[in-house]
Structure formats: structure tokens, C-alpha cells
Amino acid sequence: MVLRTRFTFAILMFLAAGFVYASDTVNITGRVDRNQVTAYDRITYTLTVTASTRSIPEPVPPDFNGFKLLGTPRTSTQFNWTNGQVRNTRIYTYSLQAKQEGTFIISPAKVTFQGQVYQTTPVKVTVTKPGQASSGGTTAEADVENVAGQNLGNLFLRSVVDSETPFV
């Protein structure tokens, strides 16, 4: 009987220690793939929520002022349980299109967990006129001008399939 009581006590202490040391935390980050674009270019905003719990609270997405949201966000989830430690990550990917030129601030995304609000830092994006090169790349017009050193102007591409039943 004493052995059974000690065993039960040991199991309860082990479980209690796990609950004491397993602090529930949440981390939320937001970033864009480029901070400078031209008007009507597309950018990707990635919102990542990581929690040390089995379920991740739903975030409130940021206000994409100055950008058009293209479709619904794509989501992916990663769940990892190692040595009793839980790490759960959900990634939301938003495709955005710049509406007009100017400097825009993507407001913070927020998530509420156990009564506490966590938020991302605001993201600054500069949108320039179409036809101007943005940092990290060139515009399509500049690419057309650089083909074989000639200005091709408007480019027309035609593709013809030579089979009546093409394999896709």
C-alpha cells in the first residue's frame, strides 16, 4: 500500500511540475517581402503566430491601407511536441496589390491570448510611380528595353500548340 501511495504521489508531482514549467506564450510577427514597390505591383505580407499551446488564437489582421487584398489569405500550420513541450505555429500569407503611389503603414495585427493582447510592429511600404525602378528589381518596361540593347516597345507573344491533344 505504501509503495502504491508513493508511486501515485510521484506521478502527481511529475504532472504538476509539467504544468508549472509549461508557461503558455504567444509570439506574433508580420513582414512584407519588399518595402519598396511601384504602383499596381504585388507584395506578400506574412503574419506568423507561434504559441506554446495546442490551439492558436485567431489573429485580427492588420488594416492594409493603400493596398488591395487579392483573395483570401493562405494558411499553413506546424505542430511540434517534443519532450512534453508544445510549439504550434500558424502562418497567414496575404497577397496585396499597391493601389497608388505614396508611403503607407500597414497597421499592427493583433492576437488576444489569456486576456493579454499581442501585436506586430507596423510595416512601412513606399509605393512609387509605375515605370520607375523599385529597389531590388526593375520594372517590366525596363526589362523590355534591355533585351539585346533594343527598345522593343510593346511586346506581343503568341504561343501555338502543334498537337491536337497536348499532354498537360
Tab-separated table of C-alpha atoms in Angstrom:
chain	number	residue	atom	x	y	z
A	1	MET	CA	0.000	0.000	0.000
A	2	VAL	CA	2.874	2.374	0.853
A	3	LEU	CA	4.528	1.632	-2.500
A	4	ARG	CA	1.309	2.383	-4.371
A	5	THR	CA	0.875	5.680	-2.491
A	6	ARG	CA	4.453	6.724	-3.243
A	7	PHE	CA	4.014	5.830	-6.915
A	8	THR	CA	0.778	7.837	-7.145
A	9	PHE	CA	2.416	10.769	-5.352
A	10	ALA	CA	5.399	10.655	-7.756
A	11	ILE	CA	3.100	10.660	-10.789
A	12	LEU	CA	1.106	13.616	-9.458
A	13	MET	CA	4.291	15.594	-8.712
A	14	PHE	CA	5.590	14.914	-12.225
A	15	LEU	CA	2.347	16.131	-13.796
A	16	ALA	CA	2.188	19.184	-11.532
A	17	ALA	CA	5.786	20.104	-12.384
A	18	GLY	CA	4.913	19.912	-16.074
A	19	PHE	CA	2.054	22.370	-15.621
A	20	VAL	CA	4.170	24.746	-13.547
A	21	TYR	CA	7.066	24.880	-16.010
A	22	ALA	CA	4.958	24.892	-19.181
A	23	SER	CA	4.285	28.588	-19.462
A	24	ASP	CA	1.923	29.494	-22.266
A	25	THR	CA	3.475	32.087	-24.531
A	26	VAL	CA	2.456	33.688	-27.815
A	27	ASN	CA	4.630	35.413	-30.386
A	28	ILE	CA	3.261	37.294	-33.403
A	29	THR	CA	5.277	38.785	-36.276
A	30	GLY	CA	4.363	40.477	-39.541
A	31	ARG	CA	6.605	41.249	-42.515
A	32	VAL	CA	6.468	42.068	-46.214
A	33	ASP	CA	8.646	40.611	-48.929
A	34	ARG	CA	9.562	44.116	-50.233
A	35	ASN	CA	9.355	47.562	-48.639
A	36	GLN	CA	9.557	49.464	-51.940
A	37	VAL	CA	7.292	48.707	-54.905
A	38	THR	CA	5.735	50.510	-57.838
A	39	ALA	CA	2.014	51.239	-58.043
A	40	TYR	CA	-0.025	48.167	-59.050
A	41	ASP	CA	2.837	45.808	-58.096
A	42	ARG	CA	2.079	42.880	-55.818
A	43	ILE	CA	3.659	42.246	-52.437
A	44	THR	CA	3.287	39.459	-49.906
A	45	TYR	CA	2.526	40.134	-46.232
A	46	THR	CA	3.291	37.183	-43.950
A	47	LEU	CA	1.722	37.007	-40.486
A	48	THR	CA	3.179	34.335	-38.184
A	49	VAL	CA	1.583	33.361	-34.866
A	50	THR	CA	3.518	30.957	-32.623
A	51	ALA	CA	2.135	29.615	-29.342
A	52	SER	CA	3.184	27.081	-26.745
A	53	THR	CA	-0.346	25.691	-26.595
A	54	ARG	CA	-2.303	23.162	-28.605
A	55	SER	CA	-4.635	25.763	-30.085
A	56	ILE	CA	-3.635	29.077	-31.584
A	57	PRO	CA	-5.921	32.068	-31.080
A	58	GLU	CA	-7.193	33.692	-34.283
A	59	PRO	CA	-5.405	36.954	-35.044
A	60	VAL	CA	-7.072	40.181	-36.115
A	61	PRO	CA	-5.374	41.027	-39.427
A	62	PRO	CA	-3.907	44.482	-39.998
A	63	ASP	CA	-5.540	47.278	-41.961
A	64	PHE	CA	-3.969	47.139	-45.423
A	65	ASN	CA	-4.458	50.856	-46.088
A	66	GLY	CA	-3.269	51.729	-49.629
A	67	PHE	CA	-3.359	48.118	-50.774
A	68	LYS	CA	-5.958	45.876	-52.374
A	69	LEU	CA	-6.292	42.428	-50.793
A	70	LEU	CA	-6.108	39.815	-53.560
A	71	GLY	CA	-8.259	36.875	-52.492
A	72	THR	CA	-8.226	35.256	-49.082
A	73	PRO	CA	-5.093	34.562	-47.047
A	74	ARG	CA	-3.306	31.241	-47.483
A	75	THR	CA	-2.636	29.442	-44.213
A	76	SER	CA	-0.236	26.756	-43.095
A	77	THR	CA	0.080	25.116	-39.688
A	78	GLN	CA	3.009	23.434	-37.976
A	79	PHE	CA	2.621	21.481	-34.731
A	80	ASN	CA	5.589	20.148	-32.764
A	81	TRP	CA	5.506	18.224	-29.487
A	82	THR	CA	8.964	17.387	-28.152
A	83	ASN	CA	9.677	16.173	-24.606
A	84	GLY	CA	6.303	17.453	-23.440
A	85	GLN	CA	6.899	20.931	-24.891
A	86	VAL	CA	4.315	22.120	-27.417
A	87	ARG	CA	5.123	24.565	-30.208
A	88	ASN	CA	2.309	25.451	-32.561
A	89	THR	CA	2.790	27.838	-35.497
A	90	ARG	CA	0.247	29.172	-37.970
A	91	ILE	CA	1.339	31.277	-40.934
A	92	TYR	CA	-1.079	33.527	-42.826
A	93	THR	CA	0.092	34.771	-46.233
A	94	TYR	CA	-1.706	37.750	-47.777
A	95	SER	CA	-1.249	38.819	-51.418
A	96	LEU	CA	-1.580	42.588	-51.774
A	97	GLN	CA	-1.557	44.998	-54.698
A	98	ALA	CA	-0.449	48.611	-54.306
A	99	LYS	CA	-3.316	50.942	-55.324
A	100	GLN	CA	-1.467	54.236	-55.661
A	101	GLU	CA	1.866	55.878	-55.009
A	102	GLY	CA	2.840	57.152	-51.590
A	103	THR	CA	4.164	55.910	-48.272
A	104	PHE	CA	1.835	53.575	-46.413
A	105	ILE	CA	1.914	51.998	-42.971
A	106	ILE	CA	0.431	48.529	-42.572
A	107	SER	CA	-1.072	48.657	-39.096
A	108	PRO	CA	-0.247	46.040	-36.447
A	109	ALA	CA	-2.005	42.681	-36.475
A	110	LYS	CA	-3.266	41.638	-33.043
A	111	VAL	CA	-3.992	38.463	-31.155
A	112	THR	CA	-5.553	38.122	-27.692
A	113	PHE	CA	-4.378	35.249	-25.509
A	114	GLN	CA	-5.335	34.693	-21.863
A	115	GLY	CA	-6.559	38.289	-21.596
A	116	GLN	CA	-3.335	39.814	-22.930
A	117	VAL	CA	-3.088	41.489	-26.356
A	118	TYR	CA	-0.025	40.790	-28.503
A	119	GLN	CA	0.660	42.721	-31.703
A	120	THR	CA	3.096	43.037	-34.582
A	121	THR	CA	5.112	46.145	-35.320
A	122	PRO	CA	3.763	48.428	-38.065
A	123	VAL	CA	5.321	47.913	-41.509
A	124	LYS	CA	6.233	50.860	-43.754
A	125	VAL	CA	5.930	50.381	-47.531
A	126	THR	CA	6.875	53.001	-50.142
A	127	VAL	CA	4.998	52.884	-53.436
A	128	THR	CA	6.499	54.766	-56.424
A	129	LYS	CA	5.103	55.651	-59.859
A	130	PRO	CA	4.754	52.847	-62.398
A	131	GLY	CA	7.736	52.813	-64.737
A	132	GLN	CA	10.239	53.793	-62.039
A	133	ALA	CA	12.601	51.066	-60.887
A	134	SER	CA	11.967	49.935	-57.335
A	135	SER	CA	14.800	48.805	-55.090
A	136	GLY	CA	15.765	45.209	-55.548
A	137	GLY	CA	14.424	44.921	-59.067
A	138	THR	CA	13.459	46.550	-62.318
A	139	THR	CA	10.159	47.219	-63.977
A	140	ALA	CA	8.829	45.215	-66.901
A	141	GLU	CA	9.309	48.249	-69.166
A	142	ALA	CA	12.994	48.448	-68.238
A	143	ASP	CA	13.375	44.711	-68.918
A	144	VAL	CA	11.857	45.087	-72.400
A	145	GLU	CA	14.243	47.947	-73.199
A	146	ASN	CA	17.256	45.887	-72.164
A	147	VAL	CA	16.624	42.905	-74.467
A	148	ALA	CA	19.560	42.830	-76.917
A	149	GLY	CA	20.085	46.554	-76.319
A	150	GLN	CA	16.975	47.466	-78.310
A	151	ASN	CA	13.796	49.213	-77.284
A	152	LEU	CA	11.097	46.744	-78.287
A	153	GLY	CA	8.183	48.992	-77.310
A	154	ASN	CA	5.017	46.945	-76.987
A	155	LEU	CA	5.800	43.255	-76.987
A	156	PHE	CA	3.342	40.679	-78.329
A	157	LEU	CA	3.862	36.984	-77.620
A	158	ARG	CA	1.928	34.241	-79.382
A	159	SER	CA	2.072	30.567	-78.428
A	160	VAL	CA	0.827	27.787	-80.708
A	161	VAL	CA	0.305	24.140	-79.756
A	162	ASP	CA	1.258	21.750	-82.558
A	163	SER	CA	-0.742	18.796	-81.230
A	164	GLU	CA	-4.494	18.376	-81.171
A	165	THR	CA	-4.285	16.563	-77.799
A	166	PRO	CA	-1.492	18.135	-75.786
A	167	PHE	CA	-0.322	16.448	-72.589
A	168	VAL	CA	-0.596	18.647	-69.524
